[in-house]
Amino acid sequence: MAIRKGLGIGSMYYGIGYGFSRADIGSAEIEMAEDGTTTVYSGACDMGQGVMTVVTQVAAEELGIEPEQIRVVAADTGSTPDAGPTSGSRATFVQGVAVQNAARELREEILDMASRMLECPRENLDVHRGEVCEVGTDRPMVSVGKVAHQLHFHGRRAAAWGWHDNTTQDVDPETSQGDAYATYGWATQLAEVEVDTETGRVRLTKLVSATDAGKAINPVAVEGQIEGGAAMGLGYGLYEQHILENGVPRTASLAFYLVPTAMDVPDIECEIVEVPDPRGPFGAKGVAEPATIPTTPAILNAIYDAIGIRITETPITPERVFFAIQEAKSRGEFSDD
């Protein structure tokens, strides 16, 4: 077995949201019960990426209550407002602002009622960890639960609705110039590979990913998205192949359409880059697709570094690498030495 090692870098930038004047909206409702427990109705669908946790944290931070006091009803067509599809790395960036706007409005209702209860100017009050406090201190004056009870007792609003429009103007149709997206995500990945020159097998041994998260509201979830995205990029680069013959799929099942398993995914080192974006909730933006896109280019560059041959088709199967090596040998451009 003749193993050669190589390092490669892949970088990308990616428009967050839909851009190009396509409707890109988020909306949410928040309701606080008499005891202060709060329900967020969010149309954003959680597919395992953790947007329900982000929604909870954004609402809790804006309301000044603990996350444990919040439950989220998500993507229920009977009770949640429309928030658009979960795609385009937009869920946190767009829906997060809608939730923040709703929570901010409810917070004002809480502070207005607390001002009446305490006979204290509204501008002197703040909410922190479920307690209404004097601005600049953590001294509790009245609990949010008691304020919520008074809101209900007096028939006042204990609910709010938030909406956010991230629709961005299209580029100039004649010059194609302009800002097609509200913001962009950035990522760079470093891949380390081993190439078996006798069989053409490529093994990804390590991946380092530096991904711009704007602000990591939940760092563990961001790492999870980076790792998941990188694993998908690995599958695209080395394994996943859909074969058509005269328009007929020949890749009929997962027995033939290979995806990476836990044995194929290497150690992934996540470097979260935080450059807060003022248009996102607390500076956050999407990280899903940005963590996927640079993986395959980084692997391709690492293979070139290892064997000096450019592979230009994906997936990078052992057969393609093997025949590329044989062709290079026939031209005198590759040596096993």
Coordinates of C-alpha atoms in Angstrom, one line a residue:
M1 CA 0.0 0.0 0.0
A2 CA 1.4 3.4 -1.1
I3 CA -0.1 6.2 1.0
R4 CA 0.4 9.9 0.2
K5 CA -0.9 12.7 2.4
G6 CA -2.0 16.1 1.4
L7 CA -3.6 19.3 2.8
G8 CA -6.1 21.4 1.0
I9 CA -8.1 24.6 1.6
G10 CA -11.6 25.5 0.5
S11 CA -13.3 28.9 1.0
M12 CA -16.7 30.3 0.2
Y13 CA -19.2 33.1 0.8
Y14 CA -22.9 32.5 0.6
G15 CA -26.0 34.7 0.5
I16 CA -28.1 34.3 3.7
G17 CA -31.8 34.2 2.9
Y18 CA -33.5 34.3 -0.4
G19 CA -32.3 37.6 -1.9
F20 CA -33.1 38.7 -5.5
S21 CA -36.4 40.4 -4.4
R22 CA -37.9 37.0 -3.4
A23 CA -40.3 37.2 -0.4
D24 CA -38.3 36.5 2.7
I25 CA -40.4 37.0 5.8
G26 CA -40.7 35.8 9.4
S27 CA -43.5 36.1 11.9
A28 CA -44.2 34.9 15.4
E29 CA -46.7 35.2 18.3
I30 CA -45.9 35.2 22.0
E31 CA -48.4 34.7 24.8
M32 CA -47.7 34.9 28.5
A33 CA -49.8 33.0 31.0
E34 CA -50.9 34.3 34.4
D35 CA -48.0 32.7 36.1
G36 CA -45.4 34.1 33.7
T37 CA -44.9 30.9 31.7
T38 CA -44.6 31.9 28.0
T39 CA -45.5 30.2 24.7
V40 CA -43.9 31.2 21.4
Y41 CA -45.8 30.3 18.2
S42 CA -43.1 30.1 15.5
G43 CA -43.7 29.0 11.9
A44 CA -40.1 28.1 11.4
C45 CA -39.7 24.3 11.0
D46 CA -37.0 22.6 13.1
M47 CA -35.5 19.7 11.1
G48 CA -32.9 18.9 13.8
Q49 CA -30.7 22.0 13.3
G50 CA -31.9 23.5 16.6
V51 CA -34.0 26.5 15.5
M52 CA -36.5 25.9 18.3
T53 CA -33.7 26.3 20.9
V54 CA -32.6 29.5 19.2
V55 CA -36.2 30.8 19.2
T56 CA -36.4 30.0 22.9
Q57 CA -33.1 31.7 23.7
V58 CA -33.9 34.8 21.7
A59 CA -37.3 35.2 23.3
A60 CA -35.9 34.6 26.8
E61 CA -33.1 37.1 26.4
E62 CA -35.4 39.8 25.0
L63 CA -38.1 39.2 27.7
G64 CA -35.6 38.9 30.5
I65 CA -36.9 35.6 31.7
E66 CA -35.3 32.1 32.0
P67 CA -35.4 29.8 28.9
E68 CA -37.1 27.2 31.2
Q69 CA -40.2 29.4 31.3
I70 CA -40.7 29.2 27.6
R71 CA -42.2 26.5 25.4
V72 CA -42.3 26.7 21.6
V73 CA -45.0 25.6 19.3
A74 CA -43.4 25.2 15.9
A75 CA -44.6 24.8 12.3
D76 CA -48.2 24.0 13.2
T77 CA -50.4 25.2 10.4
G78 CA -53.4 25.4 12.8
S79 CA -51.8 27.7 15.3
T80 CA -48.5 29.3 14.1
P81 CA -48.1 32.2 11.7
D82 CA -46.3 31.7 8.4
A83 CA -42.6 32.1 8.7
G84 CA -41.6 30.8 5.2
P85 CA -39.6 27.6 4.5
T86 CA -36.6 26.5 6.5
S87 CA -34.0 26.9 3.8
G88 CA -31.4 29.3 2.5
S89 CA -29.7 29.3 6.0
R90 CA -32.4 31.9 6.9
A91 CA -34.3 30.4 9.9
T92 CA -32.1 32.1 12.6
F93 CA -31.4 35.2 10.7
V94 CA -35.0 36.0 9.6
Q95 CA -37.3 34.2 12.1
G96 CA -35.0 35.1 15.0
V97 CA -35.7 38.8 14.4
A98 CA -39.5 38.2 14.2
V99 CA -39.4 36.5 17.5
Q100 CA -37.2 39.2 18.9
N101 CA -39.7 41.9 17.8
A102 CA -42.6 40.0 19.3
A103 CA -40.7 39.6 22.6
R104 CA -39.7 43.2 22.7
E105 CA -43.4 44.3 22.3
L106 CA -44.5 42.0 25.1
R107 CA -41.6 43.2 27.3
E108 CA -43.0 46.8 26.9
E109 CA -46.4 45.6 28.1
I110 CA -44.8 44.0 31.1
L111 CA -42.8 47.0 32.0
D112 CA -45.8 49.4 31.5
M113 CA -47.9 47.3 33.9
A114 CA -45.0 47.0 36.4
S115 CA -44.6 50.8 36.3
R116 CA -48.3 51.2 37.3
M117 CA -48.0 48.5 40.0
L118 CA -44.8 50.0 41.5
E119 CA -45.8 53.6 40.9
C120 CA -42.3 54.0 39.3
P121 CA -41.4 55.7 36.0
R122 CA -41.2 53.1 33.2
E123 CA -37.7 54.3 32.1
N124 CA -36.4 53.3 35.6
L125 CA -37.4 49.7 35.2
D126 CA -35.8 46.7 33.5
V127 CA -36.4 42.9 33.4
H128 CA -33.7 40.4 34.5
R129 CA -34.0 36.7 35.2
G130 CA -37.8 36.8 35.6
E131 CA -37.8 39.8 37.9
V132 CA -38.6 43.5 37.3
C133 CA -35.6 45.4 38.6
E134 CA -34.5 49.0 38.9
V135 CA -32.3 50.0 35.9
G136 CA -28.6 49.3 36.6
T137 CA -29.3 46.9 39.5
D138 CA -30.3 43.3 40.0
R139 CA -32.5 44.1 43.0
P140 CA -35.9 42.5 42.4
M141 CA -39.0 44.7 42.8
V142 CA -41.7 42.4 41.5
S143 CA -41.7 39.1 39.6
V144 CA -42.7 38.9 36.0
G145 CA -45.3 36.3 37.0
K146 CA -47.1 38.7 39.3
V147 CA -47.0 41.4 36.6
A148 CA -48.5 38.8 34.1
H149 CA -51.2 38.0 36.6
Q150 CA -52.1 41.7 36.8
L151 CA -52.1 42.0 33.0
H152 CA -54.7 39.2 32.8
F153 CA -56.7 40.5 35.8
H154 CA -57.1 43.9 34.2
G155 CA -57.9 42.4 30.8
R156 CA -54.7 43.9 29.3
R157 CA -52.7 42.3 26.5
A158 CA -50.3 39.5 27.6
A159 CA -49.5 38.6 24.0
A160 CA -47.6 40.1 21.1
W161 CA -47.0 39.5 17.4
G162 CA -43.7 40.1 15.6
W163 CA -43.0 40.3 11.9
H164 CA -39.8 40.7 9.9
D165 CA -39.2 41.4 6.2
N166 CA -35.8 40.4 4.9
T167 CA -36.8 40.8 1.3
T168 CA -33.9 42.5 -0.5
Q169 CA -34.0 44.4 -3.8
D170 CA -33.0 42.6 -6.9
V171 CA -29.7 43.4 -8.7
D172 CA -29.8 45.7 -11.7
P173 CA -31.2 43.6 -14.6
E174 CA -28.8 45.1 -17.1
T175 CA -25.6 45.2 -15.2
S176 CA -26.3 42.4 -12.6
Q177 CA -24.7 44.8 -10.0
G178 CA -26.1 45.4 -6.5
D179 CA -26.5 43.7 -3.1
A180 CA -28.7 40.7 -3.9
Y181 CA -28.7 39.5 -0.3
A182 CA -29.1 41.3 3.1
T183 CA -26.0 39.6 4.4
Y184 CA -23.5 36.8 3.6
G185 CA -22.0 33.9 5.4
W186 CA -18.3 33.1 5.1
A187 CA -16.4 29.8 5.8
T188 CA -12.9 28.3 5.2
Q189 CA -12.0 24.7 5.7
L190 CA -8.7 22.8 5.8
A191 CA -8.8 19.2 4.8
E192 CA -6.2 16.5 5.5
V193 CA -6.4 13.4 3.3
E194 CA -4.6 10.1 2.7
V195 CA -4.6 8.8 -0.9
D196 CA -3.8 5.1 -1.6
T197 CA -2.1 5.3 -5.0
E198 CA -2.5 1.6 -5.6
T199 CA -6.3 1.5 -5.2
G200 CA -7.3 5.2 -5.6
R201 CA -9.0 5.2 -2.2
V202 CA -9.2 8.6 -0.5
R203 CA -9.6 8.9 3.2
L204 CA -10.4 12.3 4.9
T205 CA -8.4 12.2 8.2
K206 CA -9.1 15.6 9.6
L207 CA -11.2 18.7 8.9
V208 CA -10.8 22.2 10.4
S209 CA -13.7 24.5 9.7
A210 CA -13.7 28.3 10.4
T211 CA -17.3 29.4 10.0
D212 CA -18.7 32.9 10.4
A213 CA -21.8 32.7 12.7
G214 CA -22.3 36.4 13.2
K215 CA -23.0 35.7 16.9
A216 CA -23.2 32.2 18.2
I217 CA -26.4 32.3 20.2
N218 CA -25.9 28.6 21.1
P219 CA -22.3 27.6 20.4
V220 CA -22.9 23.9 20.9
A221 CA -25.7 24.1 18.3
V222 CA -23.4 26.0 15.9
E223 CA -20.8 23.3 16.3
G224 CA -23.4 20.7 15.5
Q225 CA -24.4 22.5 12.4
I226 CA -20.8 22.9 11.3
E227 CA -20.1 19.2 11.8
G228 CA -23.3 18.1 10.1
G229 CA -22.7 20.5 7.2
A230 CA -19.2 19.3 6.8
A231 CA -20.3 15.6 6.9
M232 CA -22.8 16.4 4.1
G233 CA -20.0 18.1 2.1
L234 CA -17.9 15.0 2.7
G235 CA -20.7 12.8 1.3
Y236 CA -21.0 15.0 -1.8
G237 CA -17.2 14.9 -2.4
L238 CA -16.4 11.3 -1.8
Y239 CA -19.5 9.1 -1.8
E240 CA -22.8 10.3 -3.1
Q241 CA -23.5 9.5 -6.8
H242 CA -26.8 9.4 -8.6
I243 CA -26.6 7.5 -11.9
L244 CA -29.0 8.0 -14.8
E245 CA -29.2 6.0 -18.0
N246 CA -31.4 7.5 -20.7
G247 CA -33.3 9.4 -17.9
V248 CA -33.8 6.2 -15.8
P249 CA -32.4 6.2 -12.3
R250 CA -30.0 3.3 -11.7
T251 CA -29.2 4.3 -8.1
A252 CA -32.4 2.8 -6.8
S253 CA -31.6 2.5 -3.1
L254 CA -29.1 3.4 -0.4
A255 CA -27.4 0.1 -1.1
F256 CA -26.0 1.9 -4.2
Y257 CA -26.2 5.5 -3.2
L258 CA -23.5 5.7 -0.6
V259 CA -23.5 8.2 2.3
P260 CA -20.8 8.7 4.9
T261 CA -21.2 6.7 8.1
A262 CA -19.7 7.5 11.5
M263 CA -16.6 5.5 10.4
D264 CA -16.1 7.8 7.5
V265 CA -16.4 11.2 9.3
P266 CA -13.1 12.3 10.8
D267 CA -12.3 14.6 13.7
I268 CA -13.8 18.0 12.8
E269 CA -12.3 21.0 14.6
C270 CA -14.8 23.8 14.7
E271 CA -13.6 27.4 14.8
I272 CA -16.6 29.7 15.3
V273 CA -15.9 33.2 13.9
E274 CA -18.1 35.9 15.5
V275 CA -18.5 39.1 13.6
P276 CA -22.0 40.3 14.7
D277 CA -24.4 41.4 12.0
P278 CA -26.7 44.1 13.3
R279 CA -29.5 42.8 11.0
G280 CA -29.7 39.5 12.8
P281 CA -31.0 38.6 16.2
F282 CA -28.3 39.8 18.7
G283 CA -26.0 39.7 15.7
A284 CA -26.5 36.1 14.6
K285 CA -26.9 34.7 11.1
G286 CA -27.2 31.3 9.4
V287 CA -24.4 28.8 9.3
A288 CA -25.9 25.6 7.8
E289 CA -25.0 25.7 4.1
P290 CA -21.8 27.8 4.6
A291 CA -20.4 24.8 6.6
T292 CA -21.2 22.4 3.7
I293 CA -20.0 24.3 0.6
P294 CA -16.2 24.4 1.1
T295 CA -15.7 20.8 2.1
T296 CA -15.5 19.2 -1.3
P297 CA -13.1 21.9 -2.7
A298 CA -10.9 21.5 0.3
I299 CA -10.8 17.7 -0.3
L300 CA -10.1 18.2 -4.0
N301 CA -7.2 20.5 -3.2
A302 CA -5.8 18.1 -0.6
I303 CA -5.8 15.3 -3.2
Y304 CA -3.9 17.5 -5.6
D305 CA -1.4 18.3 -2.9
A306 CA -1.0 14.6 -2.2
I307 CA -0.6 13.2 -5.8
G308 CA -0.2 16.3 -8.0
I309 CA -3.3 15.4 -10.1
R310 CA -6.4 17.4 -10.5
I311 CA -9.6 15.4 -10.1
T312 CA -12.4 17.3 -11.8
E313 CA -15.5 15.0 -11.2
T314 CA -17.4 14.2 -8.1
P315 CA -17.8 12.0 -6.2
I316 CA -14.1 11.3 -6.0
T317 CA -14.4 7.5 -6.2
P318 CA -11.4 5.2 -6.0
E319 CA -12.0 4.3 -9.7
R320 CA -11.7 7.9 -10.8
V321 CA -8.5 8.5 -8.7
F322 CA -7.0 5.2 -9.8
F323 CA -7.6 5.9 -13.6
A324 CA -6.4 9.5 -13.2
I325 CA -3.1 8.1 -11.7
Q326 CA -2.8 5.5 -14.5
E327 CA -3.3 8.2 -17.2
A328 CA -0.7 10.5 -15.5
K329 CA 1.7 7.5 -15.4
S330 CA 1.3 6.9 -19.1
R331 CA 2.2 10.5 -19.8
G332 CA 5.2 10.3 -17.5
E333 CA 3.7 12.8 -15.1
F334 CA 3.4 10.5 -12.0
S335 CA 5.8 8.3 -10.2
D336 CA 5.3 5.9 -7.3
D337 CA 8.7 7.0 -5.9

